[in-house]
Short mmCIF file of C-alpha atoms in Angstrom, two decimals:
data_model
loop_
_atom_site.label_atom_id
_atom_site.label_comp_id
_atom_site.label_asym_id
_atom_site.label_seq_id
_atom_site.Cartn_x
_atom_site.Cartn_y
_atom_site.Cartn_z
CA MET A 30 -14.34 10.32 41.75
CA ASN A 31 -17.79 11.09 40.29
CA ASN A 32 -18.43 11.33 36.56
CA GLN A 33 -18.48 15.15 36.47
CA ASN A 34 -15.17 15.52 38.29
CA GLN A 35 -13.64 12.95 35.95
CA LYS A 36 -14.82 14.90 32.92
CA ASN A 37 -13.45 18.14 34.40
CA TRP A 38 -9.90 16.86 34.92
CA GLN A 39 -9.96 15.15 31.54
CA ALA A 40 -10.94 18.43 29.91
CA GLN A 41 -8.15 20.29 31.72
CA VAL A 42 -5.49 17.79 30.66
CA TYR A 43 -6.84 17.74 27.11
CA GLU A 44 -6.74 21.53 26.86
CA ARG A 45 -3.08 21.55 27.88
CA LEU A 46 -2.02 18.74 25.57
CA ALA A 47 -4.06 19.84 22.55
CA ASN A 48 -3.84 23.63 23.06
CA ASP A 49 -7.63 23.70 22.99
CA ASP A 50 -8.11 26.32 25.70
CA GLU A 51 -9.73 28.93 23.44
CA GLY A 52 -12.76 26.85 22.53
CA ARG A 53 -13.05 23.20 21.66
CA VAL A 54 -12.34 22.26 18.06
CA CYS A 55 -14.90 19.79 16.64
CA LYS A 56 -13.88 19.72 12.99
CA GLU A 57 -15.22 16.71 11.02
CA ILE A 58 -16.66 14.77 13.97
CA SER A 59 -20.24 14.60 15.25
CA ASP A 60 -21.55 16.85 18.03
CA GLU A 61 -21.99 13.91 20.40
CA ALA A 62 -18.43 12.73 19.69
CA CYS A 63 -17.18 16.24 20.33
CA GLN A 64 -18.55 16.14 23.87
CA GLU A 65 -16.44 13.04 24.56
CA THR A 66 -13.24 14.35 22.93
CA PRO A 67 -11.20 14.94 26.15
CA GLY A 68 -11.81 11.46 27.52
CA ASN A 69 -11.31 9.82 24.14
CA PHE A 70 -8.12 11.81 23.54
CA LEU A 71 -6.63 10.59 26.83
CA ALA A 72 -7.81 6.99 26.42
CA THR A 73 -6.37 6.84 22.90
CA MET A 74 -3.15 8.41 24.13
CA VAL A 75 -2.69 5.89 26.97
CA ALA A 76 -3.58 2.89 24.80
CA ASN A 77 -1.35 3.78 21.89
CA THR A 78 1.50 4.97 24.09
CA CYS A 79 1.54 1.54 25.72
CA SER A 80 1.29 -0.28 22.38
CA SER A 81 4.05 1.88 20.89
CA LEU A 82 6.29 1.16 23.87
CA ALA A 83 5.55 -2.56 23.53
CA ASP A 84 6.60 -2.39 19.88
CA LYS A 85 9.90 -0.76 20.79
CA LEU A 86 10.66 -3.29 23.52
CA ALA A 87 9.90 -6.29 21.28
CA SER A 88 11.07 -4.77 18.01
CA ALA A 89 11.62 -6.96 14.95
CA LYS A 90 14.50 -4.65 14.07
CA THR A 91 16.48 -4.95 17.31
CA THR A 92 15.19 -7.17 20.13
CA LEU A 93 13.92 -10.18 18.16
CA PRO A 94 17.11 -10.53 16.06
CA TRP A 95 19.15 -10.46 19.28
CA ILE A 96 16.93 -13.19 20.75
CA LEU A 97 17.24 -15.43 17.68
CA VAL A 98 21.00 -15.17 17.90
CA GLN A 99 20.93 -16.06 21.58
CA VAL A 100 18.83 -19.21 21.06
CA GLY A 101 21.05 -20.36 18.19
CA ALA A 102 18.49 -20.02 15.39
CA PRO A 103 19.82 -20.25 11.82
CA ALA A 104 21.03 -16.94 10.42
CA TRP A 105 18.59 -17.01 7.49
CA MET A 106 15.68 -16.58 9.88
CA LEU A 107 16.86 -13.10 10.80
CA SER A 108 16.08 -11.79 7.32
CA PHE A 109 12.40 -12.76 7.67
CA LEU A 110 11.65 -10.86 10.88
CA VAL A 111 10.97 -7.38 9.48
CA PRO A 112 9.13 -8.53 6.30
CA ILE A 113 6.83 -10.79 8.36
CA ARG A 114 6.21 -8.10 10.96
CA GLU A 115 5.47 -5.34 8.46
CA SER A 116 3.85 -7.19 5.54
CA GLY A 117 1.77 -9.44 7.76
CA ALA A 118 0.34 -6.35 9.44
CA MET A 119 -0.50 -4.67 6.12
CA MET A 120 -1.36 -7.08 3.32
CA PRO A 121 -4.58 -8.56 4.83
CA GLN A 122 -6.07 -5.12 5.52
CA LEU A 123 -7.94 -4.94 2.23
CA TRP A 124 -10.05 -7.93 3.30
CA ILE A 125 -10.07 -7.10 6.99
CA GLY A 126 -11.31 -3.58 6.18
CA ALA A 127 -14.48 -4.94 4.55
CA TRP A 128 -15.12 -7.12 7.59
CA VAL A 129 -14.59 -4.22 10.01
CA ARG A 130 -16.93 -1.98 8.03
CA GLN A 131 -19.81 -4.39 8.65
CA HIS A 132 -19.85 -3.23 12.28
CA ARG A 133 -20.96 0.20 13.43
CA ILE A 134 -18.74 0.11 16.55
CA ARG A 135 -15.16 -0.77 15.68
CA LYS A 136 -13.06 -0.23 18.80
CA TRP A 137 -13.56 -3.85 19.87
CA PHE A 138 -11.54 -5.02 16.87
CA TRP A 139 -8.58 -3.06 18.24
CA VAL A 140 -9.16 -4.50 21.70
CA ALA A 141 -9.22 -8.08 20.39
CA GLY A 142 -6.12 -7.50 18.23
CA GLY A 143 -4.22 -6.00 21.15
CA LEU A 144 -5.06 -8.91 23.41
CA ILE A 145 -3.81 -11.41 20.82
CA GLN A 146 -0.55 -9.50 20.40
CA GLY A 147 0.10 -9.54 24.13
CA LEU A 148 -0.55 -13.29 24.28
CA CYS A 149 1.80 -13.87 21.33
CA LEU A 150 4.61 -12.10 23.18
CA LEU A 151 4.04 -14.26 26.25
CA ALA A 152 4.11 -17.35 24.04
CA MET A 153 7.41 -16.16 22.55
CA MET A 154 8.80 -15.81 26.04
CA VAL A 155 7.82 -19.38 26.88
CA SER A 156 9.29 -20.63 23.60
CA VAL A 157 12.63 -18.97 24.26
CA SER A 158 12.67 -20.49 27.75
CA LEU A 159 11.95 -24.06 26.60
CA LEU A 160 13.29 -24.34 23.05
CA GLU A 161 16.50 -23.64 21.19
CA GLY A 162 17.98 -23.67 17.71
CA ALA A 163 15.83 -23.91 14.59
CA LEU A 164 12.74 -25.04 16.52
CA ALA A 165 12.85 -21.95 18.71
CA GLY A 166 13.36 -19.75 15.66
CA LEU A 167 10.48 -21.29 13.70
CA THR A 168 8.19 -20.98 16.72
CA ILE A 169 9.01 -17.29 17.08
CA LEU A 170 8.44 -16.70 13.34
CA GLY A 171 5.09 -18.51 13.53
CA LEU A 172 3.98 -16.45 16.52
CA LEU A 173 5.16 -13.31 14.73
CA ILE A 174 2.83 -14.15 11.83
CA VAL A 175 -0.15 -14.36 14.23
CA PHE A 176 1.05 -11.18 15.96
CA SER A 177 1.19 -9.33 12.62
CA LEU A 178 -2.27 -10.45 11.54
CA ALA A 179 -3.68 -9.15 14.83
CA ARG A 180 -1.80 -5.93 14.21
CA ALA A 181 -3.52 -5.62 10.82
CA VAL A 182 -6.91 -5.66 12.55
CA CYS A 183 -5.74 -2.97 14.98
CA SER A 184 -4.42 -0.75 12.20
CA VAL A 185 -7.68 -0.71 10.25
CA ALA A 186 -9.80 -0.13 13.35
CA TYR A 187 -7.52 2.52 14.87
CA LYS A 188 -7.56 5.00 12.01
CA ASP A 189 -11.30 4.69 11.59
CA VAL A 190 -12.01 5.17 15.31
CA LEU A 191 -9.52 8.06 15.40
CA GLY A 192 -11.36 9.80 12.57
CA LYS A 193 -14.69 9.39 14.40
CA THR A 194 -13.55 10.45 17.90
CA ILE A 195 -10.74 13.02 17.52
CA PRO A 196 -11.31 16.25 15.57
CA LYS A 197 -9.23 17.25 12.59
CA THR A 198 -6.27 19.52 13.49
CA ARG A 199 -5.87 17.58 16.79
CA ARG A 200 -4.94 14.16 15.42
CA GLY A 201 -1.35 14.98 14.61
CA ARG A 202 -0.53 16.35 18.05
CA LEU A 203 -2.20 13.31 19.65
CA SER A 204 0.14 11.05 17.65
CA GLY A 205 3.02 13.30 18.61
CA TRP A 206 2.34 12.97 22.34
CA ILE A 207 1.93 9.21 21.97
CA SER A 208 5.34 8.88 20.32
CA ALA A 209 6.98 11.24 22.80
CA VAL A 210 5.78 9.46 25.95
CA ALA A 211 6.57 6.05 24.45
CA GLY A 212 9.98 7.39 23.48
CA LEU A 213 10.71 8.54 27.04
CA ALA A 214 9.72 5.18 28.49
CA SER A 215 11.68 3.13 25.96
CA MET A 216 14.69 5.40 26.43
CA SER A 217 14.60 4.65 30.16
CA VAL A 218 14.44 0.90 29.55
CA GLY A 219 17.21 1.14 26.98
CA LEU A 220 19.47 3.07 29.32
CA TRP A 221 18.93 0.45 32.01
CA LEU A 222 19.73 -2.33 29.54
CA SER A 223 22.84 -0.50 28.36
CA THR A 224 24.25 -0.74 31.90
CA LYS A 225 24.44 -4.52 31.45
CA GLY A 226 27.50 -4.04 29.25
CA GLN A 227 28.82 -7.32 27.82
CA SER A 228 26.08 -9.45 29.39
CA ASN A 229 24.26 -11.94 27.14
CA ASP A 230 21.94 -13.33 29.84
CA ILE A 231 18.79 -14.61 28.10
CA ALA A 232 16.73 -13.51 31.11
CA LEU A 233 17.22 -9.90 30.02
CA TYR A 234 15.51 -10.55 26.71
CA LEU A 235 12.75 -12.60 28.31
CA GLY A 236 12.12 -9.65 30.58
CA LEU A 237 11.72 -7.34 27.58
CA LEU A 238 9.11 -9.67 26.05
CA ALA A 239 7.20 -9.94 29.34
CA LEU A 240 7.22 -6.18 29.81
CA ALA A 241 6.04 -5.63 26.24
CA ALA A 242 3.15 -8.08 26.81
CA LEU A 243 2.16 -6.23 29.99
CA PHE A 244 2.00 -2.93 28.12
CA TRP A 245 -0.27 -4.50 25.50
CA PHE A 246 -2.69 -5.63 28.21
CA ILE A 247 -2.74 -2.13 29.72
CA ALA A 248 -3.38 -0.72 26.23
CA VAL A 249 -6.36 -3.02 25.76
CA VAL A 250 -7.98 -1.85 29.02
CA ALA A 251 -7.45 1.82 28.09
CA TYR A 252 -8.78 1.50 24.54
CA ALA A 253 -11.92 -0.26 25.75
CA ARG A 254 -12.81 2.97 27.61
CA ILE A 255 -13.14 5.01 24.40
CA ARG A 256 -16.67 6.35 23.81
CA GLU A 257 -17.28 5.55 20.16
CA PHE A 258 -20.59 6.28 18.45
CA PRO A 259 -22.01 4.14 15.62
CA GLY A 260 -20.54 4.73 12.18
CA GLU A 261 -21.42 3.91 8.59
CA THR A 262 -21.67 0.28 7.47
CA ALA A 263 -22.32 0.88 3.77
CA GLY A 264 -18.90 -0.47 2.87
CA GLY A 265 -19.37 -3.78 4.64
CA LYS A 266 -19.59 -6.57 2.03
CA ASP A 267 -17.87 -9.70 0.80
CA GLY A 268 -14.13 -9.37 1.44
CA TRP A 269 -12.94 -10.50 -2.00
CA LYS A 270 -15.45 -8.32 -3.86
CA ALA A 271 -14.55 -5.37 -1.61
CA ALA A 272 -10.86 -5.98 -2.29
CA VAL A 273 -11.37 -5.82 -6.05
CA ASP A 274 -13.62 -2.78 -5.78
CA ASN A 275 -11.29 -0.92 -3.45
CA LEU A 276 -8.20 -1.57 -5.54
CA THR A 277 -9.78 0.49 -8.31
CA LEU A 278 -9.24 3.49 -6.00
CA LEU A 279 -5.64 3.50 -7.22
CA GLN A 280 -6.91 4.01 -10.74
CA ARG A 281 -9.81 6.36 -10.02
CA ASP A 282 -8.37 8.54 -7.25
CA ARG A 283 -5.26 10.36 -8.47
CA PRO A 284 -4.39 12.17 -5.17
CA PHE A 285 -4.63 8.86 -3.31
CA ARG A 286 -2.51 7.10 -5.93
CA ARG A 287 0.22 9.74 -5.64
CA PHE A 288 0.20 9.36 -1.85
CA VAL A 289 0.63 5.57 -2.08
CA ILE A 290 3.55 5.98 -4.52
CA ALA A 291 5.21 8.52 -2.22
CA ARG A 292 4.72 6.25 0.78
CA ALA A 293 6.22 3.31 -1.13
CA LEU A 294 9.31 5.31 -2.02
CA ALA A 295 9.69 6.32 1.66
CA MET A 296 9.90 2.72 2.93
CA GLY A 297 13.65 3.13 3.39
CA SER A 298 13.13 5.03 6.66
CA GLY A 299 12.05 1.70 8.17
CA LEU A 300 13.91 -0.84 6.06
CA ALA A 301 17.30 0.82 6.57
CA ALA A 302 17.36 0.26 10.35
CA PRO A 303 18.55 -3.39 10.26
CA PHE A 304 21.54 -2.33 8.17
CA TYR A 305 22.45 0.29 10.77
CA VAL A 306 22.17 -2.38 13.48
CA SER A 307 24.19 -4.88 11.45
CA LEU A 308 27.02 -2.44 10.76
CA ALA A 309 27.06 -1.30 14.38
CA SER A 310 27.17 -4.86 15.75
CA ASN A 311 29.99 -5.76 13.36
CA ASP A 312 32.09 -2.80 14.46
CA LEU A 313 31.12 -2.58 18.14
CA GLY A 314 30.06 -6.11 19.11
CA SER A 315 26.68 -7.83 19.69
CA THR A 316 25.98 -7.31 23.40
CA ALA A 317 23.12 -6.32 25.67
CA GLY A 318 24.82 -2.98 26.21
CA LEU A 319 24.73 -2.12 22.50
CA LEU A 320 21.10 -3.27 22.19
CA GLY A 321 20.15 -1.09 25.16
CA LEU A 322 21.99 1.88 23.69
CA LEU A 323 20.13 1.57 20.38
CA ILE A 324 16.75 1.22 22.12
CA ALA A 325 17.55 4.26 24.28
CA VAL A 326 18.65 6.34 21.30
CA GLU A 327 15.52 5.44 19.35
CA GLY A 328 13.36 6.34 22.33
CA PHE A 329 15.16 9.65 22.83
CA ALA A 330 14.64 10.45 19.15
CA GLY A 331 10.88 9.93 19.50
CA LEU A 332 10.76 11.93 22.72
CA CYS A 333 12.53 14.93 21.19
CA SER A 334 10.86 15.04 17.81
CA SER A 335 7.38 13.56 17.90
CA PRO A 336 5.47 16.42 19.60
CA LEU A 337 7.02 18.86 17.11
CA TRP A 338 6.27 16.62 14.15
CA GLY A 339 2.72 16.10 15.43
CA ARG A 340 1.96 19.80 15.86
CA TRP A 341 3.46 20.55 12.46
CA ALA A 342 1.48 17.70 10.86
CA ASP A 343 -1.79 19.34 11.95
CA HIS A 344 -0.82 22.34 9.82
CA SER A 345 0.77 20.51 6.86
CA SER A 346 1.16 16.75 7.06
CA ARG A 347 2.57 16.55 3.53
CA THR A 348 5.43 18.88 4.49
CA VAL A 349 6.24 16.80 7.55
CA PHE A 350 6.26 13.65 5.44
CA ALA A 351 8.49 15.17 2.75
CA ILE A 352 11.05 16.75 5.08
CA ALA A 353 11.29 13.72 7.37
CA CYS A 354 11.69 11.43 4.37
CA ALA A 355 14.53 13.60 3.06
CA ILE A 356 16.32 13.55 6.43
CA ALA A 357 16.05 9.76 6.65
CA SER A 358 17.40 9.33 3.14
CA LEU A 359 20.32 11.70 3.61
CA THR A 360 21.21 10.03 6.92
CA THR A 361 21.24 6.59 5.28
CA LEU A 362 23.42 7.84 2.43
CA ALA A 363 25.79 9.44 4.96
CA VAL A 364 26.13 6.17 6.93
CA ALA A 365 26.83 4.32 3.69
CA SER A 366 29.57 6.83 2.91
CA PHE A 367 31.15 6.42 6.36
CA ALA A 368 31.03 2.64 6.00
CA VAL A 369 32.89 2.79 2.68
CA SER A 370 35.52 5.20 3.98
CA GLY A 371 36.19 3.09 7.08
CA MET A 372 36.01 4.16 10.72
CA THR A 373 37.97 3.62 13.89
CA GLN A 374 36.09 2.06 16.81
CA GLN A 375 36.12 5.40 18.62
CA MET A 376 34.55 7.09 15.60
CA ALA A 377 32.00 4.28 15.24
CA PHE A 378 30.87 4.88 18.84
CA VAL A 379 29.90 8.40 17.76
CA VAL A 380 28.63 7.81 14.21
CA TYR A 381 26.25 4.89 14.78
CA PRO A 382 24.32 6.23 17.80
CA LEU A 383 24.06 9.65 16.14
CA ALA A 384 22.90 8.14 12.86
CA PHE A 385 20.41 5.91 14.65
CA PHE A 386 19.10 9.00 16.47
CA MET A 387 18.64 10.88 13.19
CA LEU A 388 16.93 7.87 11.63
CA GLY A 389 14.62 7.65 14.66
CA VAL A 390 13.75 11.35 14.41
CA SER A 391 13.06 11.17 10.69
CA HIS A 392 11.16 7.87 10.81
CA ALA A 393 8.88 9.33 13.49
CA GLY A 394 8.19 12.25 11.15
CA VAL A 395 7.52 10.00 8.17
CA ARG A 396 5.06 7.90 10.18
CA LEU A 397 3.27 10.88 11.74
CA GLY A 398 3.13 12.72 8.44
CA ARG A 399 1.71 9.87 6.40
CA LYS A 400 -0.74 8.73 9.11
CA THR A 401 -2.13 12.24 9.63
CA TYR A 402 -2.27 12.86 5.87
CA LEU A 403 -4.20 9.64 5.22
CA VAL A 404 -6.75 10.30 7.98
CA ASP A 405 -7.24 13.93 6.92
CA MET A 406 -7.62 13.27 3.19
CA ALA A 407 -10.59 10.91 3.66
CA THR A 408 -14.01 11.27 5.26
CA GLY A 409 -16.59 8.79 6.59
CA ASN A 410 -16.38 5.24 5.31
CA GLN A 411 -13.83 6.26 2.68
CA ARG A 412 -11.19 6.45 5.39
CA THR A 413 -11.31 2.71 6.10
CA ALA A 414 -11.02 1.93 2.37
CA TYR A 415 -8.02 4.25 2.02
CA VAL A 416 -6.27 2.65 4.98
CA ALA A 417 -6.98 -0.88 3.78
CA VAL A 418 -5.86 -0.30 0.18
CA SER A 419 -2.79 1.72 1.13
CA ASN A 420 -1.54 -0.75 3.72
CA THR A 421 -2.27 -3.81 1.58
CA VAL A 422 -0.37 -2.41 -1.39
CA ILE A 423 2.53 -1.30 0.80
CA GLY A 424 2.59 -4.70 2.51
CA PHE A 425 2.92 -6.43 -0.86
CA LEU A 426 5.60 -3.99 -1.99
CA LEU A 427 7.49 -4.56 1.26
CA LEU A 428 7.88 -8.23 0.37
CA VAL A 429 8.99 -7.38 -3.17
CA VAL A 430 11.32 -4.57 -2.15
CA GLY A 431 12.57 -6.61 0.80
CA GLY A 432 13.53 -9.41 -1.58
CA VAL A 433 15.27 -7.01 -3.94
CA ILE A 434 17.14 -5.28 -1.12
CA ALA A 435 18.12 -8.65 0.38
CA SER A 436 19.56 -9.67 -3.01
CA VAL A 437 21.50 -6.43 -3.27
CA ALA A 438 22.66 -6.72 0.35
CA ALA A 439 24.02 -10.21 -0.38
CA PHE A 440 26.63 -8.47 -2.48
CA SER A 441 26.90 -5.19 -0.57
CA SER A 442 24.99 -3.82 2.44
CA VAL A 443 26.23 -0.36 1.55
CA MET A 444 24.74 -0.59 -1.95
CA ALA A 445 21.40 -1.63 -0.45
CA MET A 446 21.49 1.45 1.76
CA VAL A 447 22.25 3.64 -1.27
CA VAL A 448 19.22 2.23 -3.11
CA LEU A 449 16.96 2.94 -0.12
CA GLY A 450 18.38 6.43 0.29
CA VAL A 451 17.90 7.43 -3.34
CA ALA A 452 14.35 6.05 -3.39
CA GLY A 453 13.58 8.05 -0.26
CA LEU A 454 14.74 11.28 -1.86
CA ALA A 455 12.36 10.61 -4.76
CA GLY A 456 9.56 10.03 -2.24
CA SER A 457 10.37 13.33 -0.55
CA ILE A 458 10.10 15.21 -3.85
CA LEU A 459 6.75 13.60 -4.61
CA GLY A 460 5.55 14.31 -1.05
CA VAL A 461 6.06 18.04 -1.50
CA GLN A 462 3.79 17.88 -4.56
CA LEU A 463 0.87 16.22 -2.74
CA ARG A 464 -2.19 18.42 -2.27
CA ASP A 465 -2.60 20.01 1.13
CA VAL A 466 -5.35 18.31 3.17
CA SER A 467 -4.53 19.15 6.80
CA ALA A 468 -5.26 22.84 7.11
#
């Protein structure tokens, strides 16, 4: 296929996916970047669909806890999986952002980070095969730290490259298609795994890690094909000085500060998931079939909701964030109420998958809303600073909030869910009051 034919089919697919058939939108990107939008849209979609699917297959909320149980790791290690995965991917971004900004082409940071994440998953697979008990658990936690640091590099680079290569009003629907396709694929894998019923064969979990690693390697190849043009490097300076300078954004920039507060209050849409899984496993049993069902339900939730959230986010990302946050919070409060009232096993088979579906739908909306809002509210080099500061602060708060919630959960998991649900409702109210930046 020659270069012109390739550009033609890319343009046709892009027009269908982005509804860009009445004239190409080039809002807030350069003219030369606009010419490459179809190819960049598809390359970004393939890369991030594969990385999203890899995250679902090797999730710190579902798959990794199951694996630690299977290898006989101490129970206390389970509580560190989500904080390490999330905080490790966020807290270093303030310093990583300054490093990334020293380079005019930034896609290669994402490529390197993706390659490291795939290798970490393969190393986890080897560890599970050869080790057991506390040693296996510590090895997995150590690899998860490296994995998360690589993810931090990808996060900073991704949003900056997205802002340079994809026009405003098309970023939300790109994220929506990414989540939808990844949701369909993970749903298929989950349904297959659910057919394994009561099986606890460790080979099933090793297969999930291997498949996740493969998707990361495919993502790396796709992302390397993005045509990125040189960007600003004015923000590239010493990491510690940049960190101090950038943190003053929270004091100087009121709209940004309100967004960070709203995002912090909305953390429950992600932190509540382990409590759902814990309650479900207690009532329905910890088997491959249940794990597959939860993966399938989460994938189906992304498939159904993400394109709608993405299209809506291009019109009003703050509204998407606020409504999705409210749905997540109300769902968590409802599950807490059911848990207190008591359920039969037959009722639990209905309540938990349905609740997990609603949480998946709402969490997809929260993520799409806040990501699109953050990219749209900033321009040029400011975007990288916003991403770095926001993620670093949220990463720190995740450790603090995670510790508080863990303490509350030691007395009552239901009370922990209530705290997360109420905080989320406050975040939803604040989200409605954010200024509109997407239109």
